[in-house]
Amino acid sequence: MGLQMMYLLTLLSTSLFSASVTGSPVVVVGPPVTVHQGHTAILPCWLNPPQNAEDLEVQWYRSDRFDSPIVLSSKKFDASKEASYIGRVSFGLKDASSGGLTGGDVSLKLVNVTIEDAGDYTCYVSSEQGYDRENVKLHVIEMGTHPLLSAVWREDNSVHVSCESQGWYPEPKLRWSDQKQDLTPKVLKYNNVSSGLVSVRSWLLVPTSSEVSCSVGLPDGEAKESRMRLEKPAKQDSGFSAGWVAFAILLIAALSSLGLLFYKRRDLLCAKDKLERNQAEENEKLLKQVKPTAFEEARSYYVNITLETGKSIPQNQRH
């Protein structure tokens, strides 16, 4: 009885093992895949135990679009029926040691990944004995710009600090902090642009003479951070300096104007003096060229005559 039982158990286990090998395929998939936009993604999917998948029907499709397969293989490779995937999909290798379709590796290779590619994908394999399917999640990420900080000082001794970053996917996390703790923002806004990327903007009020940081990053991923040290501007000193600068500029302008007037007046006086000297020299030359007149000749015969009063002039001297 015991030998018969052992024989039956052995026969049953052999039958089950044979059925597992030659029966319906068993699909196994890997963990979720994360890839940067524009890179290549491999969505791992294989048969266990391994068997040649070239003669099996293999399909990849978006989990919510069964009637639009991305890849369909039935004894031959069939290109994608989805227009957005044409030229970008093929069967890939889950690792370097994989034997491809002949070794039961039916992984999907997707090149030039876009944000629209993110989501759940179904790996479906069927044979004459049955079928199996499993889902693989694809995460697409994009790192945005470094946070840009700006500050405006207020009259109530506080500072309005804003932080802005663009070009993220999916929606990033923004965190404010100082040297001691996290800070709560007054405003936190997200904006989706036409490309599918996300921008974020936030601001808060902090005291002067402090240091704040703004970090933006993906969930469970890399973050980018910017810091700013806030120091209250010295209004009095800056005004004082500005006043002195303005005074110096005006003083230089006034001295320049006075110097210009002085040199112009000096040039005018020099020109006038030179003109007078030239006129005197010209007059002297002209006087030397003038001939003596009759009057000048008469003056050469001048005699001073003195008449005595009370005496009569003799008759013979009268004319």
XYZ file of C-alpha atoms in Angstrom:
319
model
C 0.000 0.000 0.000
C 2.800 2.321 0.845
C 4.614 1.604 -2.400
C 1.460 2.239 -4.400
C 0.948 5.584 -2.660
C 4.502 6.655 -3.360
C 4.093 5.650 -7.024
C 0.906 7.670 -7.344
C 2.509 10.725 -5.752
C 5.504 10.434 -8.041
C 3.277 10.128 -11.097
C 1.158 13.098 -9.994
C 4.174 15.354 -9.406
C 5.631 14.386 -12.770
C 2.360 15.217 -14.478
C 2.124 18.577 -12.731
C 5.707 19.431 -13.647
C 5.081 18.500 -17.265
C 1.915 20.575 -17.328
C 3.738 23.580 -15.886
C 6.261 23.416 -18.691
C 3.945 22.711 -21.597
C 0.837 24.456 -20.211
C -0.254 28.133 -20.300
C 2.524 30.715 -20.027
C 3.279 32.426 -16.738
C 4.194 36.108 -17.081
C 6.579 37.824 -14.652
C 7.353 41.541 -14.682
C 9.890 43.746 -12.955
C 9.434 46.732 -10.625
C 8.268 50.165 -11.839
C 10.640 51.842 -14.285
C 11.749 55.478 -13.968
C 13.413 57.268 -16.888
C 14.241 60.853 -17.829
C 12.381 62.435 -20.720
C 14.181 61.787 -24.018
C 15.952 58.647 -22.780
C 15.285 54.932 -23.463
C 13.145 52.737 -21.203
C 13.099 48.931 -20.908
C 9.876 47.529 -19.420
C 10.912 44.040 -18.175
C 8.636 41.077 -18.807
C 9.549 37.369 -19.172
C 8.140 33.855 -18.964
C 8.709 31.552 -16.011
C 9.807 28.881 -16.505
C 11.669 30.139 -19.579
C 10.371 28.971 -22.950
C 10.644 30.087 -26.543
C 8.187 32.945 -27.123
C 8.666 33.232 -30.884
C 5.644 31.017 -31.568
C 3.477 32.681 -28.904
C 1.223 35.695 -29.198
C 2.817 38.621 -27.363
C 1.176 42.011 -26.945
C 2.082 45.232 -25.196
C -0.610 47.874 -24.749
C -1.540 50.723 -22.468
C -3.559 49.278 -19.616
C -6.590 51.391 -20.491
C -6.400 50.724 -24.284
C -6.550 46.990 -24.927
C -7.786 47.478 -28.505
C -4.732 49.581 -29.496
C -1.650 47.404 -29.032
C 1.739 49.043 -29.018
C 3.499 45.817 -29.997
C 1.859 42.699 -31.389
C 3.863 39.576 -32.213
C 2.336 36.395 -33.540
C 5.119 34.279 -35.087
C 6.490 37.552 -36.488
C 7.046 41.101 -35.267
C 4.250 43.541 -35.959
C 4.865 47.278 -35.699
C 2.942 49.536 -33.374
C -0.621 50.452 -34.257
C -0.393 53.570 -32.090
C 0.770 56.533 -34.201
C 2.681 58.101 -31.302
C 4.788 54.922 -30.886
C 5.684 54.259 -34.529
C 9.449 53.898 -34.898
C 10.015 54.025 -31.139
C 9.132 50.518 -29.889
C 10.636 47.044 -30.219
C 11.352 43.986 -28.097
C 14.298 44.574 -25.782
C 16.462 42.711 -23.284
C 15.773 42.880 -19.572
C 19.475 42.317 -18.859
C 22.735 41.529 -20.637
C 22.405 37.767 -20.094
C 18.930 37.575 -21.585
C 18.339 35.280 -24.545
C 15.634 37.454 -26.054
C 12.409 35.931 -27.376
C 13.946 32.462 -27.661
C 14.729 32.579 -23.952
C 11.275 33.823 -22.961
C 12.266 37.513 -22.629
C 9.429 39.641 -24.046
C 10.504 42.996 -22.545
C 9.432 46.224 -24.289
C 12.039 48.754 -25.455
C 10.790 52.345 -25.796
C 13.159 55.023 -27.118
C 12.939 58.829 -26.933
C 10.502 58.682 -24.036
C 8.051 61.572 -23.704
C 5.961 62.777 -20.798
C 2.858 61.395 -22.526
C 4.388 57.890 -22.307
C 4.091 57.813 -18.514
C 1.558 55.325 -17.137
C 0.707 51.624 -16.853
C 1.602 49.104 -19.570
C 0.298 45.532 -19.862
C 2.459 42.602 -20.955
C 0.160 39.926 -22.443
C 1.275 36.452 -23.596
C -1.031 33.683 -24.862
C -0.647 30.176 -26.238
C -2.967 27.342 -27.210
C -3.092 26.266 -23.563
C -4.013 29.704 -22.135
C -2.740 33.191 -21.464
C -1.314 35.424 -18.736
C -0.698 39.152 -18.288
C 0.890 41.582 -15.846
C 1.214 45.352 -15.586
C 4.376 47.473 -15.467
C 4.380 51.129 -14.439
C 6.521 53.665 -16.315
C 7.504 56.892 -14.548
C 8.849 59.740 -16.701
C 10.698 62.549 -14.943
C 12.224 65.863 -15.932
C 14.457 68.061 -13.788
C 13.578 71.750 -13.859
C 15.611 74.921 -13.539
C 17.538 76.028 -10.467
C 15.270 78.006 -8.099
C 15.403 81.761 -8.661
C 15.183 83.849 -5.470
C 14.252 87.530 -5.256
C 13.680 89.800 -2.249
C 11.837 93.059 -1.540
C 12.381 94.916 1.750
C 9.242 96.250 3.434
C 8.759 99.180 5.783
C 7.628 96.895 8.645
C 11.155 95.450 8.957
C 10.279 92.266 7.024
C 11.347 90.914 3.646
C 9.119 89.556 0.878
C 11.085 86.625 -0.605
C 9.874 84.754 -3.693
C 11.098 81.495 -5.259
C 10.391 80.324 -8.811
C 11.416 77.263 -10.857
C 10.272 75.891 -14.236
C 10.389 72.754 -16.382
C 9.543 69.942 -13.913
C 7.696 66.646 -14.277
C 5.835 65.379 -12.404
C 4.729 68.104 -9.999
C 7.719 68.936 -7.775
C 7.876 69.632 -4.067
C 8.964 73.085 -2.876
C 10.401 73.549 0.606
C 11.364 76.744 2.457
C 13.780 76.681 5.393
C 16.105 78.865 7.390
C 19.129 77.844 9.413
C 16.929 76.242 12.100
C 13.658 74.892 10.700
C 11.245 74.574 7.789
C 9.176 77.644 6.954
C 5.540 77.842 5.865
C 4.985 79.842 2.665
C 2.236 82.401 2.265
C 1.563 81.308 -1.325
C 2.407 78.131 -3.288
C 1.209 77.899 -6.904
C 1.734 75.343 -9.688
C 1.250 75.981 -13.391
C 1.026 73.384 -16.191
C 2.340 74.567 -19.559
C 1.443 73.243 -23.012
C 4.505 70.965 -23.129
C 3.205 69.081 -20.091
C 5.931 70.416 -17.812
C 5.158 72.086 -14.493
C 6.381 75.384 -13.036
C 6.133 76.367 -9.375
C 6.176 79.734 -7.594
C 6.022 80.575 -3.893
C 6.701 83.457 -1.522
C 6.820 84.211 2.196
C 7.675 86.972 4.681
C 10.774 86.665 6.857
C 12.624 89.004 9.249
C 15.622 90.946 8.044
C 19.167 89.823 8.865
C 18.329 86.152 8.260
C 19.199 83.452 5.742
C 16.576 81.467 3.824
C 16.767 78.625 1.332
C 14.314 77.346 -1.266
C 14.641 73.786 -2.570
C 12.610 72.272 -5.411
C 12.727 68.578 -6.260
C 10.835 65.502 -7.342
C 9.240 63.177 -4.764
C 11.890 60.745 -3.508
C 14.331 62.223 -5.984
C 16.988 64.828 -6.557
C 16.355 68.438 -5.508
C 17.847 71.787 -6.478
C 18.412 74.464 -3.831
C 19.127 78.211 -3.721
C 20.060 80.308 -0.670
C 19.881 84.007 0.098
C 21.299 85.990 3.020
C 19.042 88.922 3.858
C 20.692 92.070 5.179
C 18.792 95.301 5.625
C 20.191 97.981 3.303
C 21.691 101.032 5.032
C 19.352 103.712 3.715
C 21.003 106.622 5.572
C 24.500 105.755 4.476
C 23.444 105.196 0.912
C 21.566 108.540 0.879
C 24.517 110.329 2.429
C 26.899 108.867 -0.109
C 24.543 109.664 -2.941
C 24.305 113.287 -1.753
C 28.069 113.656 -1.657
C 28.375 112.132 -5.093
C 25.808 114.567 -6.471
C 27.569 117.494 -4.767
C 30.931 116.427 -6.186
C 29.462 116.181 -9.676
C 27.923 119.656 -9.422
C 31.166 121.102 -8.031
C 33.217 119.623 -10.853
C 30.730 120.951 -13.400
C 30.847 124.455 -11.854
C 34.661 124.521 -11.736
C 34.824 123.332 -15.312
C 32.463 126.117 -16.402
C 34.477 128.761 -14.520
C 37.725 127.494 -15.996
C 36.263 127.611 -19.483
C 35.032 131.186 -18.994
C 38.445 132.239 -17.612
C 40.336 130.856 -20.586
C 37.893 132.414 -23.042
C 38.196 135.854 -21.350
C 41.974 135.576 -21.308
C 42.018 134.789 -25.009
C 39.792 137.798 -25.730
C 42.044 140.151 -23.728
C 45.147 138.829 -25.439
C 43.553 139.305 -28.827
C 42.499 142.882 -27.969
C 45.967 143.810 -26.685
C 47.579 142.368 -29.790
C 45.187 144.323 -31.995
C 45.996 147.600 -30.206
C 49.738 146.991 -30.566
C 49.364 146.252 -34.233
C 47.281 149.436 -34.720
C 49.890 151.614 -33.010
C 52.666 150.166 -35.124
C 50.623 150.753 -38.260
C 49.909 154.391 -37.294
C 53.574 155.029 -36.685
C 54.449 153.659 -40.100
C 51.836 155.881 -41.754
C 53.046 159.046 -39.957
C 56.536 158.477 -41.253
C 55.202 158.448 -44.801
C 53.321 161.868 -44.554
C 55.191 164.943 -46.142
C 55.528 168.219 -44.146
C 52.791 170.782 -44.979
C 53.068 174.605 -45.548
C 52.022 175.170 -42.025
C 54.921 173.171 -40.759
C 57.260 175.189 -43.053
C 55.860 178.482 -41.684
C 56.443 177.348 -38.173
C 60.129 177.079 -38.952
C 60.251 180.924 -39.432
C 58.448 181.717 -36.228
C 59.812 184.746 -34.243
C 58.467 185.913 -30.921
C 57.830 189.749 -31.177
C 57.248 191.969 -28.106
C 55.579 195.395 -28.534
C 56.285 198.329 -26.165
C 53.153 200.135 -25.123
C 52.894 204.034 -24.967
C 55.280 204.685 -27.821
C 54.226 205.939 -31.232
C 55.469 204.304 -34.343
C 57.464 206.712 -36.622
C 55.797 207.802 -39.807
C 58.461 206.370 -41.962
C 57.876 203.008 -40.394
C 54.189 203.014 -41.087
C 53.061 201.363 -44.224
